[in-house]
PDB file of C-alpha atoms (C1' of nucleotides) in Angstrom:
ATOM      1  CA  MET A   1      -9.225 -18.751 -26.057  1.00 50.00           C
ATOM      2  CA  ALA A   2      -7.013 -16.766 -23.769  1.00 58.00           C
ATOM      3  CA  THR A   3      -7.412 -17.563 -20.103  1.00 65.00           C
ATOM      4  CA  PRO A   4      -7.526 -14.752 -17.584  1.00 64.00           C
ATOM      5  CA  SER A   5      -4.082 -15.805 -16.443  1.00 64.00           C
ATOM      6  CA  GLU A   6      -2.703 -15.178 -19.899  1.00 66.00           C
ATOM      7  CA  GLU A   7      -4.372 -11.792 -19.972  1.00 67.00           C
ATOM      8  CA  LEU A   8      -2.906 -11.063 -16.560  1.00 67.00           C
ATOM      9  CA  ALA A   9       0.603 -12.024 -17.484  1.00 65.00           C
ATOM     10  CA  GLU A  10       0.523  -9.630 -20.373  1.00 67.00           C
ATOM     11  CA  MET A  11      -1.135  -6.805 -18.497  1.00 77.00           C
ATOM     12  CA  ASP A  12       1.146  -3.824 -18.408  1.00 89.00           C
ATOM     13  CA  ARG A  13       1.206  -2.621 -14.842  1.00 93.00           C
ATOM     14  CA  VAL A  14       2.936   0.587 -15.768  1.00 94.00           C
ATOM     15  CA  ILE A  15      -0.111   1.523 -17.785  1.00 96.00           C
ATOM     16  CA  HIS A  16      -2.706  -0.182 -15.613  1.00 95.00           C
ATOM     17  CA  GLU A  17      -2.155   1.966 -12.548  1.00 95.00           C
ATOM     18  CA  PRO A  18      -5.219   4.245 -12.381  1.00 94.00           C
ATOM     19  CA  ALA A  19      -3.456   7.605 -12.597  1.00 94.00           C
ATOM     20  CA  ARG A  20      -1.298   6.473 -15.497  1.00 95.00           C
ATOM     21  CA  LEU A  21      -4.199   4.789 -17.232  1.00 95.00           C
ATOM     22  CA  ALA A  22      -5.989   8.117 -17.109  1.00 93.00           C
ATOM     23  CA  LEU A  23      -2.887   9.910 -18.376  1.00 94.00           C
ATOM     24  CA  THR A  24      -2.154   7.627 -21.291  1.00 95.00           C
ATOM     25  CA  THR A  25      -5.806   7.404 -22.172  1.00 94.00           C
ATOM     26  CA  ALA A  26      -6.155  11.165 -22.176  1.00 92.00           C
ATOM     27  CA  LEU A  27      -3.059  11.550 -24.345  1.00 93.00           C
ATOM     28  CA  LEU A  28      -4.467   9.042 -26.781  1.00 92.00           C
ATOM     29  CA  SER A  29      -6.944  11.652 -27.946  1.00 89.00           C
ATOM     30  CA  CYS A  30      -4.499  14.479 -28.634  1.00 90.00           C
ATOM     31  CA  ASP A  31      -1.008  15.168 -29.847  1.00 89.00           C
ATOM     32  CA  GLY A  32       0.294  16.070 -26.436  1.00 92.00           C
ATOM     33  CA  ALA A  33      -0.396  18.090 -23.331  1.00 92.00           C
ATOM     34  CA  ASP A  34       1.039  20.528 -20.886  1.00 91.00           C
ATOM     35  CA  PHE A  35       2.139  19.443 -17.401  1.00 89.00           C
ATOM     36  CA  LEU A  36      -0.335  21.766 -15.749  1.00 89.00           C
ATOM     37  CA  PHE A  37      -3.133  20.770 -18.040  1.00 91.00           C
ATOM     38  CA  LEU A  38      -2.627  17.142 -17.110  1.00 92.00           C
ATOM     39  CA  GLN A  39      -2.384  18.004 -13.446  1.00 90.00           C
ATOM     40  CA  LYS A  40      -5.730  19.762 -13.416  1.00 88.00           C
ATOM     41  CA  LEU A  41      -7.306  17.144 -15.630  1.00 88.00           C
ATOM     42  CA  ILE A  42      -6.274  14.131 -13.612  1.00 89.00           C
ATOM     43  CA  GLY A  43      -6.213  15.823 -10.233  1.00 89.00           C
ATOM     44  CA  LEU A  44      -2.776  14.805  -9.026  1.00 91.00           C
ATOM     45  CA  THR A  45      -0.290  16.741  -6.949  1.00 91.00           C
ATOM     46  CA  LYS A  46       2.709  18.040  -8.872  1.00 90.00           C
ATOM     47  CA  GLY A  47       4.969  15.554  -7.144  1.00 89.00           C
ATOM     48  CA  ASN A  48       2.815  12.657  -8.054  1.00 92.00           C
ATOM     49  CA  LEU A  49       2.337  13.672 -11.624  1.00 94.00           C
ATOM     50  CA  SER A  50       6.059  14.161 -12.040  1.00 91.00           C
ATOM     51  CA  SER A  51       6.786  10.714 -10.701  1.00 92.00           C
ATOM     52  CA  HIS A  52       4.149   9.085 -12.881  1.00 95.00           C
ATOM     53  CA  LEU A  53       5.492  10.860 -15.937  1.00 94.00           C
ATOM     54  CA  ASN A  54       9.000   9.738 -15.111  1.00 91.00           C
ATOM     55  CA  LYS A  55       7.811   6.181 -14.885  1.00 93.00           C
ATOM     56  CA  LEU A  56       6.040   6.451 -18.209  1.00 94.00           C
ATOM     57  CA  GLN A  57       9.068   8.053 -19.805  1.00 93.00           C
ATOM     58  CA  THR A  58      11.405   5.388 -18.473  1.00 91.00           C
ATOM     59  CA  ALA A  59       9.096   2.761 -19.924  1.00 92.00           C
ATOM     60  CA  GLY A  60       9.242   4.535 -23.268  1.00 93.00           C
ATOM     61  CA  ILE A  61       5.548   5.317 -23.231  1.00 94.00           C
ATOM     62  CA  VAL A  62       5.703   9.102 -23.254  1.00 95.00           C
ATOM     63  CA  ALA A  63       8.176  11.639 -24.537  1.00 93.00           C
ATOM     64  CA  ILE A  64       8.809  14.697 -22.385  1.00 92.00           C
ATOM     65  CA  THR A  65       9.975  18.012 -23.795  1.00 90.00           C
ATOM     66  CA  LYS A  66      11.008  20.918 -21.582  1.00 88.00           C
ATOM     67  CA  SER A  67      11.252  24.539 -22.572  1.00 85.00           C
ATOM     68  CA  GLY A  68      11.955  27.710 -20.667  1.00 82.00           C
ATOM     69  CA  ALA A  69      13.135  27.792 -17.079  1.00 81.00           C
ATOM     70  CA  GLY A  70      12.038  29.087 -13.736  1.00 81.00           C
ATOM     71  CA  ARG A  71       8.870  31.022 -14.074  1.00 82.00           C
ATOM     72  CA  THR A  72       8.603  30.398 -17.793  1.00 84.00           C
ATOM     73  CA  ALA A  73       9.293  26.683 -17.669  1.00 86.00           C
ATOM     74  CA  ARG A  74       6.959  24.437 -19.628  1.00 87.00           C
ATOM     75  CA  THR A  75       6.857  20.688 -19.830  1.00 90.00           C
ATOM     76  CA  TRP A  76       5.183  19.082 -22.786  1.00 93.00           C
ATOM     77  CA  VAL A  77       4.080  15.458 -22.690  1.00 94.00           C
ATOM     78  CA  ALA A  78       3.163  13.247 -25.614  1.00 94.00           C
ATOM     79  CA  LEU A  79       2.758   9.543 -26.210  1.00 96.00           C
ATOM     80  CA  THR A  80       5.514   7.879 -28.182  1.00 95.00           C
ATOM     81  CA  ASP A  81       4.449   5.621 -31.035  1.00 96.00           C
ATOM     82  CA  GLU A  82       5.238   2.702 -28.786  1.00 94.00           C
ATOM     83  CA  GLY A  83       3.200   4.261 -25.982  1.00 95.00           C
ATOM     84  CA  ARG A  84       0.230   4.816 -28.206  1.00 96.00           C
ATOM     85  CA  ALA A  85       0.360   1.198 -29.296  1.00 95.00           C
ATOM     86  CA  ALA A  86       0.833  -0.058 -25.739  1.00 95.00           C
ATOM     87  CA  THR A  87      -2.115   1.934 -24.457  1.00 95.00           C
ATOM     88  CA  ALA A  88      -4.351   0.678 -27.240  1.00 95.00           C
ATOM     89  CA  ARG A  89      -3.150  -2.851 -26.539  1.00 94.00           C
ATOM     90  CA  HIS A  90      -3.955  -2.458 -22.875  1.00 95.00           C
ATOM     91  CA  TRP A  91      -7.509  -1.441 -23.583  1.00 95.00           C
ATOM     92  CA  LYS A  92      -7.846  -4.350 -25.931  1.00 93.00           C
ATOM     93  CA  ARG A  93      -6.792  -6.726 -23.159  1.00 92.00           C
ATOM     94  CA  LEU A  94      -9.218  -5.183 -20.728  1.00 94.00           C
ATOM     95  CA  ASP A  95     -11.966  -5.648 -23.268  1.00 92.00           C
ATOM     96  CA  GLN A  96     -11.035  -9.277 -23.743  1.00 90.00           C
ATOM     97  CA  LEU A  97     -11.112  -9.844 -20.008  1.00 90.00           C
ATOM     98  CA  LYS A  98     -14.501  -8.234 -19.756  1.00 90.00           C
ATOM     99  CA  HIS A  99     -15.872 -10.356 -22.551  1.00 87.00           C
ATOM    100  CA  LEU A 100     -14.753 -13.463 -20.712  1.00 80.00           C
ATOM    101  CA  ALA A 101     -17.169 -12.524 -17.990  1.00 76.00           C
ATOM    102  CA  GLU A 102     -19.943 -11.628 -20.340  1.00 77.00           C
ATOM    103  CA  ASN A 103     -19.634 -14.839 -22.279  1.00 74.00           C
ATOM    104  CA  GLY A 104     -18.971 -17.124 -19.347  1.00 68.00           C
ATOM    105  CA  LEU A 105     -15.960 -19.224 -18.539  1.00 61.00           C
ATOM    106  CA  PRO A 106     -14.961 -22.157 -20.740  1.00 55.00           C
ATOM    107  CA  ASP A 107     -14.914 -24.668 -17.886  1.00 47.00           C
ATOM    108  CA  GLN A 108     -16.946 -23.642 -14.940  1.00 45.00           C
ATOM    109  CA  ALA A 109     -16.176 -24.245 -11.316  1.00 41.00           C
ATOM    110  CA  PRO A 110     -15.616 -26.423  -9.380  1.00 40.00           C
ATOM    111  CA  TYR A 111     -12.240 -27.394 -10.669  1.00 37.00           C
ATOM    112  CA  GLU A 112     -11.683 -31.019 -11.783  1.00 37.00           C
ATOM    113  CA  GLU A 113      -8.370 -32.347 -13.035  1.00 35.00           C
TER     114      GLU A 113
ATOM    115  CA  MET B   1     -19.096  15.255 -18.114  1.00 48.00           C
ATOM    116  CA  ALA B   2     -16.917  13.407 -15.675  1.00 57.00           C
ATOM    117  CA  THR B   3     -13.258  14.308 -15.772  1.00 64.00           C
ATOM    118  CA  PRO B   4     -10.635  11.589 -15.541  1.00 61.00           C
ATOM    119  CA  SER B   5      -9.872  12.792 -12.045  1.00 62.00           C
ATOM    120  CA  GLU B   6     -13.423  12.085 -10.982  1.00 65.00           C
ATOM    121  CA  GLU B   7     -13.211   8.647 -12.529  1.00 66.00           C
ATOM    122  CA  LEU B   8      -9.939   8.098 -10.720  1.00 66.00           C
ATOM    123  CA  ALA B   9     -11.227   9.136  -7.361  1.00 63.00           C
ATOM    124  CA  GLU B  10     -14.012   6.642  -7.636  1.00 66.00           C
ATOM    125  CA  MET B  11     -11.915   3.860  -9.020  1.00 76.00           C
ATOM    126  CA  ASP B  12     -11.968   0.951  -6.633  1.00 88.00           C
ATOM    127  CA  ARG B  13      -8.378  -0.123  -6.218  1.00 93.00           C
ATOM    128  CA  VAL B  14      -9.350  -3.296  -4.452  1.00 95.00           C
ATOM    129  CA  ILE B  15     -11.050  -4.411  -7.637  1.00 96.00           C
ATOM    130  CA  HIS B  16      -8.716  -2.713 -10.093  1.00 96.00           C
ATOM    131  CA  GLU B  17      -5.627  -4.725  -9.185  1.00 95.00           C
ATOM    132  CA  PRO B  18      -5.124  -7.103 -12.152  1.00 95.00           C
ATOM    133  CA  ALA B  19      -5.379 -10.399 -10.291  1.00 94.00           C
ATOM    134  CA  ARG B  20      -8.487  -9.294  -8.437  1.00 96.00           C
ATOM    135  CA  LEU B  21     -10.013  -7.786 -11.541  1.00 95.00           C
ATOM    136  CA  ALA B  22      -9.618 -11.177 -13.185  1.00 94.00           C
ATOM    137  CA  LEU B  23     -11.092 -12.892 -10.134  1.00 95.00           C
ATOM    138  CA  THR B  24     -14.133 -10.714  -9.752  1.00 96.00           C
ATOM    139  CA  THR B  25     -14.690 -10.646 -13.484  1.00 94.00           C
ATOM    140  CA  ALA B  26     -14.522 -14.422 -13.694  1.00 93.00           C
ATOM    141  CA  LEU B  27     -16.933 -14.768 -10.784  1.00 94.00           C
ATOM    142  CA  LEU B  28     -19.331 -12.412 -12.495  1.00 93.00           C
ATOM    143  CA  SER B  29     -20.171 -15.150 -14.984  1.00 90.00           C
ATOM    144  CA  CYS B  30     -20.962 -17.917 -12.522  1.00 90.00           C
ATOM    145  CA  ASP B  31     -22.476 -18.538  -9.112  1.00 91.00           C
ATOM    146  CA  GLY B  32     -19.144 -19.234  -7.487  1.00 93.00           C
ATOM    147  CA  ALA B  33     -15.940 -21.167  -7.817  1.00 93.00           C
ATOM    148  CA  ASP B  34     -13.546 -23.442  -6.066  1.00 92.00           C
ATOM    149  CA  PHE B  35     -10.218 -22.183  -4.673  1.00 93.00           C
ATOM    150  CA  LEU B  36      -8.267 -24.542  -6.899  1.00 92.00           C
ATOM    151  CA  PHE B  37     -10.315 -23.742  -9.944  1.00 92.00           C
ATOM    152  CA  LEU B  38      -9.560 -20.065  -9.484  1.00 93.00           C
ATOM    153  CA  GLN B  39      -5.915 -20.774  -8.865  1.00 92.00           C
ATOM    154  CA  LYS B  40      -5.508 -22.635 -12.135  1.00 89.00           C
ATOM    155  CA  LEU B  41      -7.645 -20.148 -13.997  1.00 89.00           C
ATOM    156  CA  ILE B  42      -5.832 -17.038 -12.897  1.00 90.00           C
ATOM    157  CA  GLY B  43      -2.428 -18.616 -12.455  1.00 90.00           C
ATOM    158  CA  LEU B  44      -1.579 -17.416  -8.958  1.00 91.00           C
ATOM    159  CA  THR B  45       0.328 -19.194  -6.193  1.00 92.00           C
ATOM    160  CA  LYS B  46      -1.848 -20.463  -3.368  1.00 92.00           C
ATOM    161  CA  GLY B  47      -0.486 -17.840  -1.047  1.00 90.00           C
ATOM    162  CA  ASN B  48      -1.225 -15.052  -3.388  1.00 94.00           C
ATOM    163  CA  LEU B  49      -4.704 -16.229  -4.166  1.00 95.00           C
ATOM    164  CA  SER B  50      -5.454 -16.603  -0.490  1.00 93.00           C
ATOM    165  CA  SER B  51      -4.301 -13.093   0.220  1.00 94.00           C
ATOM    166  CA  HIS B  52      -6.259 -11.619  -2.681  1.00 96.00           C
ATOM    167  CA  LEU B  53      -9.378 -13.467  -1.547  1.00 96.00           C
ATOM    168  CA  ASN B  54      -8.906 -12.153   1.969  1.00 94.00           C
ATOM    169  CA  LYS B  55      -8.713  -8.636   0.661  1.00 95.00           C
ATOM    170  CA  LEU B  56     -11.840  -9.122  -1.383  1.00 96.00           C
ATOM    171  CA  GLN B  57     -13.647 -10.689   1.549  1.00 95.00           C
ATOM    172  CA  THR B  58     -12.620  -7.895   3.891  1.00 94.00           C
ATOM    173  CA  ALA B  59     -13.956  -5.422   1.363  1.00 94.00           C
ATOM    174  CA  GLY B  60     -17.247  -7.306   1.290  1.00 94.00           C
ATOM    175  CA  ILE B  61     -16.845  -8.233  -2.344  1.00 96.00           C
ATOM    176  CA  VAL B  62     -16.744 -11.992  -2.061  1.00 96.00           C
ATOM    177  CA  ALA B  63     -18.164 -14.508   0.375  1.00 96.00           C
ATOM    178  CA  ILE B  64     -15.961 -17.437   1.307  1.00 95.00           C
ATOM    179  CA  THR B  65     -17.351 -20.764   2.454  1.00 93.00           C
ATOM    180  CA  LYS B  66     -15.106 -23.488   3.813  1.00 89.00           C
ATOM    181  CA  SER B  67     -15.893 -27.160   4.130  1.00 88.00           C
ATOM    182  CA  GLY B  68     -13.803 -30.139   5.134  1.00 84.00           C
ATOM    183  CA  ALA B  69     -10.374 -29.896   6.662  1.00 81.00           C
ATOM    184  CA  GLY B  70      -6.833 -30.909   5.914  1.00 80.00           C
ATOM    185  CA  ARG B  71      -6.698 -32.894   2.755  1.00 80.00           C
ATOM    186  CA  THR B  72     -10.425 -32.712   2.111  1.00 85.00           C
ATOM    187  CA  ALA B  73     -10.685 -28.990   2.695  1.00 88.00           C
ATOM    188  CA  ARG B  74     -12.592 -27.040   0.082  1.00 89.00           C
ATOM    189  CA  THR B  75     -12.956 -23.327  -0.193  1.00 92.00           C
ATOM    190  CA  TRP B  76     -15.827 -21.948  -2.179  1.00 94.00           C
ATOM    191  CA  VAL B  77     -15.800 -18.366  -3.391  1.00 96.00           C
ATOM    192  CA  ALA B  78     -18.712 -16.314  -4.647  1.00 96.00           C
ATOM    193  CA  LEU B  79     -19.398 -12.658  -5.241  1.00 96.00           C
ATOM    194  CA  THR B  80     -21.669 -10.974  -2.744  1.00 96.00           C
ATOM    195  CA  ASP B  81     -24.494  -8.860  -4.154  1.00 96.00           C
ATOM    196  CA  GLU B  82     -22.416  -5.844  -3.247  1.00 95.00           C
ATOM    197  CA  GLY B  83     -19.403  -7.343  -4.974  1.00 96.00           C
ATOM    198  CA  ARG B  84     -21.322  -8.079  -8.107  1.00 96.00           C
ATOM    199  CA  ALA B  85     -22.538  -4.506  -8.211  1.00 95.00           C
ATOM    200  CA  ALA B  86     -19.098  -3.103  -7.451  1.00 95.00           C
ATOM    201  CA  THR B  87     -17.472  -5.124 -10.211  1.00 95.00           C
ATOM    202  CA  ALA B  88     -20.075  -4.040 -12.722  1.00 94.00           C
ATOM    203  CA  ARG B  89     -19.612  -0.447 -11.567  1.00 94.00           C
ATOM    204  CA  HIS B  90     -15.878  -0.736 -12.025  1.00 95.00           C
ATOM    205  CA  TRP B  91     -16.232  -1.880 -15.606  1.00 95.00           C
ATOM    206  CA  LYS B  92     -18.612   0.938 -16.238  1.00 93.00           C
ATOM    207  CA  ARG B  93     -16.025   3.442 -15.011  1.00 92.00           C
ATOM    208  CA  LEU B  94     -13.336   1.919 -17.175  1.00 94.00           C
ATOM    209  CA  ASP B  95     -15.640   2.215 -20.157  1.00 92.00           C
ATOM    210  CA  GLN B  96     -16.292   5.848 -19.363  1.00 90.00           C
ATOM    211  CA  LEU B  97     -12.582   6.534 -19.142  1.00 90.00           C
ATOM    212  CA  LYS B  98     -11.999   4.829 -22.452  1.00 90.00           C
ATOM    213  CA  HIS B  99     -14.725   6.839 -24.118  1.00 87.00           C
ATOM    214  CA  LEU B 100     -13.063  10.025 -22.944  1.00 79.00           C
ATOM    215  CA  ALA B 101     -10.124   9.093 -25.100  1.00 74.00           C
ATOM    216  CA  GLU B 102     -12.202   8.021 -28.031  1.00 76.00           C
ATOM    217  CA  ASN B 103     -14.273  11.154 -28.012  1.00 72.00           C
ATOM    218  CA  GLY B 104     -11.488  13.542 -27.170  1.00 66.00           C
ATOM    219  CA  LEU B 105     -11.005  15.762 -24.170  1.00 60.00           C
ATOM    220  CA  PRO B 106     -13.390  18.632 -23.471  1.00 54.00           C
ATOM    221  CA  ASP B 107     -10.650  21.241 -23.288  1.00 47.00           C
ATOM    222  CA  GLN B 108      -7.517  20.210 -25.044  1.00 43.00           C
ATOM    223  CA  ALA B 109      -3.981  20.973 -24.047  1.00 41.00           C
ATOM    224  CA  PRO B 110      -2.188  23.249 -23.430  1.00 39.00           C
ATOM    225  CA  TYR B 111      -3.763  24.326 -20.198  1.00 36.00           C
ATOM    226  CA  GLU B 112      -4.977  27.914 -19.874  1.00 35.00           C
ATOM    227  CA  GLU B 113      -6.497  29.342 -16.707  1.00 33.00           C
TER     228      GLU B 113
ATOM    229  C1'  DA C   1      -2.017 -48.716  15.376  1.00 90.62           C
ATOM    230  C1'  DG C   2       1.658 -45.638  13.994  1.00 90.62           C
ATOM    231  C1'  DC C   3       4.105 -43.137  10.838  1.00 90.62           C
ATOM    232  C1'  DA C   4       5.047 -40.928   6.388  1.00 90.62           C
ATOM    233  C1'  DT C   5       3.151 -38.402   2.737  1.00 90.62           C
ATOM    234  C1'  DA C   6       0.754 -35.119   0.462  1.00 90.62           C
ATOM    235  C1'  DA C   7      -3.223 -31.850  -0.379  1.00 90.62           C
ATOM    236  C1'  DG C   8      -5.104 -27.561   0.916  1.00 90.62           C
ATOM    237  C1'  DG C   9      -4.458 -23.092   2.746  1.00 90.62           C
ATOM    238  C1'  DT C  10      -2.202 -19.425   5.733  1.00 90.62           C
ATOM    239  C1'  DT C  11       1.475 -16.510   7.290  1.00 90.62           C
ATOM    240  C1'  DT C  12       5.774 -14.182   6.768  1.00 90.62           C
ATOM    241  C1'  DG C  13       9.417 -11.296   4.888  1.00 90.62           C
ATOM    242  C1'  DC C  14      10.762  -8.308   1.615  1.00 90.62           C
ATOM    243  C1'  DA C  15      11.133  -5.200  -2.094  1.00 90.62           C
ATOM    244  C1'  DC C  16       8.492  -2.005  -4.483  1.00 90.62           C
ATOM    245  C1'  DC C  17       4.931   1.640  -5.083  1.00 90.62           C
ATOM    246  C1'  DG C  18       1.894   5.643  -4.768  1.00 90.62           C
ATOM    247  C1'  DC C  19       0.964   9.621  -2.142  1.00 90.62           C
ATOM    248  C1'  DA C  20       1.426  14.136   0.231  1.00 90.62           C
ATOM    249  C1'  DG C  21       4.189  17.508   1.348  1.00 90.62           C
ATOM    250  C1'  DA C  22       8.832  19.648   1.938  1.00 90.62           C
ATOM    251  C1'  DC C  23      12.393  21.382  -0.849  1.00 90.62           C
ATOM    252  C1'  DT C  24      14.812  23.558  -5.016  1.00 90.62           C
ATOM    253  C1'  DT C  25      15.449  26.522  -8.901  1.00 90.62           C
ATOM    254  C1'  DA C  26      14.935  30.475 -11.337  1.00 90.62           C
ATOM    255  C1'  DA C  27      12.194  34.348 -13.611  1.00 90.62           C
ATOM    256  C1'  DG C  28      10.036  38.845 -12.846  1.00 90.62           C
ATOM    257  C1'  DG C  29       8.190  42.745 -10.124  1.00 90.62           C
ATOM    258  C1'  DA C  30       9.044  46.619  -6.719  1.00 90.62           C
TER     259       DA C  30
ATOM    260  C1'  DT D   1      18.718  44.014  -4.986  1.00 90.62           C
ATOM    261  C1'  DC D   2      15.440  41.437  -2.641  1.00 90.62           C
ATOM    262  C1'  DC D   3      11.132  39.322  -2.479  1.00 90.62           C
ATOM    263  C1'  DT D   4       7.430  36.739  -4.567  1.00 90.62           C
ATOM    264  C1'  DT D   5       5.707  33.195  -7.112  1.00 90.62           C
ATOM    265  C1'  DA D   6       5.514  29.640 -10.701  1.00 90.62           C
ATOM    266  C1'  DA D   7       7.196  25.144 -11.928  1.00 90.62           C
ATOM    267  C1'  DG D   8       9.079  20.934 -10.879  1.00 90.62           C
ATOM    268  C1'  DT D   9      11.875  17.526  -8.055  1.00 90.62           C
ATOM    269  C1'  DC D  10      12.889  14.886  -3.915  1.00 90.62           C
ATOM    270  C1'  DT D  11      11.910  12.472   0.479  1.00 90.62           C
ATOM    271  C1'  DG D  12       9.615   9.661   3.996  1.00 90.62           C
ATOM    272  C1'  DC D  13       6.123   6.682   5.005  1.00 90.62           C
ATOM    273  C1'  DG D  14       2.351   3.651   5.009  1.00 90.62           C
ATOM    274  C1'  DG D  15       0.434   0.136   2.141  1.00 90.62           C
ATOM    275  C1'  DT D  16       0.744  -3.743  -1.439  1.00 90.62           C
ATOM    276  C1'  DG D  17       1.845  -7.858  -4.192  1.00 90.62           C
ATOM    277  C1'  DC D  18       4.746 -11.636  -4.542  1.00 90.62           C
ATOM    278  C1'  DA D  19       7.215 -16.037  -3.565  1.00 90.62           C
ATOM    279  C1'  DA D  20       8.351 -19.162  -0.444  1.00 90.62           C
ATOM    280  C1'  DA D  21       8.220 -21.176   4.135  1.00 90.62           C
ATOM    281  C1'  DC D  22       5.071 -22.995   7.235  1.00 90.62           C
ATOM    282  C1'  DC D  23       0.994 -25.242   9.392  1.00 90.62           C
ATOM    283  C1'  DT D  24      -2.913 -28.541   9.550  1.00 90.62           C
ATOM    284  C1'  DT D  25      -5.222 -32.685   8.767  1.00 90.62           C
ATOM    285  C1'  DA D  26      -6.810 -36.691   5.868  1.00 90.62           C
ATOM    286  C1'  DT D  27      -5.182 -40.805   3.659  1.00 90.62           C
ATOM    287  C1'  DG D  28      -1.861 -44.675   2.305  1.00 90.62           C
ATOM    288  C1'  DC D  29       1.380 -47.964   3.828  1.00 90.62           C
ATOM    289  C1'  DT D  30       3.329 -51.440   6.858  1.00 90.62           C
TER     290       DT D  30
END
DNA sequence: AGCATAAGGTTTGCACCGCAGACTTAAGGA
DNA sequence: TCCTTAAGTCTGCGGTGCAAACCTTATGCT
């Protein structure tokens, strides 16, 4: 049985951060989304969203495609295959952690050597 | 239907942080636990655990009881009623967010005014 | 008794992070 | 041409997590 510490060690903080968890989770249900769509959906400022997307892109979780420029610019965001897998994995870990609580700990407190 | 942004706004970051999520979730399944027990369980340094517990205590999520001193010191940690409720609430929000992805978004990308 | 040792926690210092808001770029209308 | 406005990017700052140094006090040893 995995201990919480093992779950923790494997927890992807890039994905776990609330805004990014919402982003990746939202993208899980579609092929991709527009910058503005995501902004309205998640409720972030443009600056914030941009920085979160950069972080996700750097981590290889999303792919970003730009078209147009100036007033016609459009930024399209989609999960990479890796990102889709990582997001699913993250939810799986969260579920496992939750089940630990539901099913009780293997060796209850207080701690004995 | 709640949008991800509403879920986000309500997401308790004190609880969401991985180490503290593991702590509160572990405590959910028992009446309380020993400092050392939690340390081994979650795999944190003493300093870190102490600081996380302080944050949780300040937020009214856990109650901390100390007995002994020096070498015989023991620190007992338990969720407060509020903390138990808050942790349960947090898991509920995470579930709601996850279901958004499973069931698809209400208005899929791209965004139109 | 006196001193060394070690267990149990706390505090500190630092590097990183998320956020809001200022700034930049460039298309289109008058 | 000049002004407006959409679409992103960049910057500064307050807050956060982490490891490691530090403090406090019981117990073992002589």
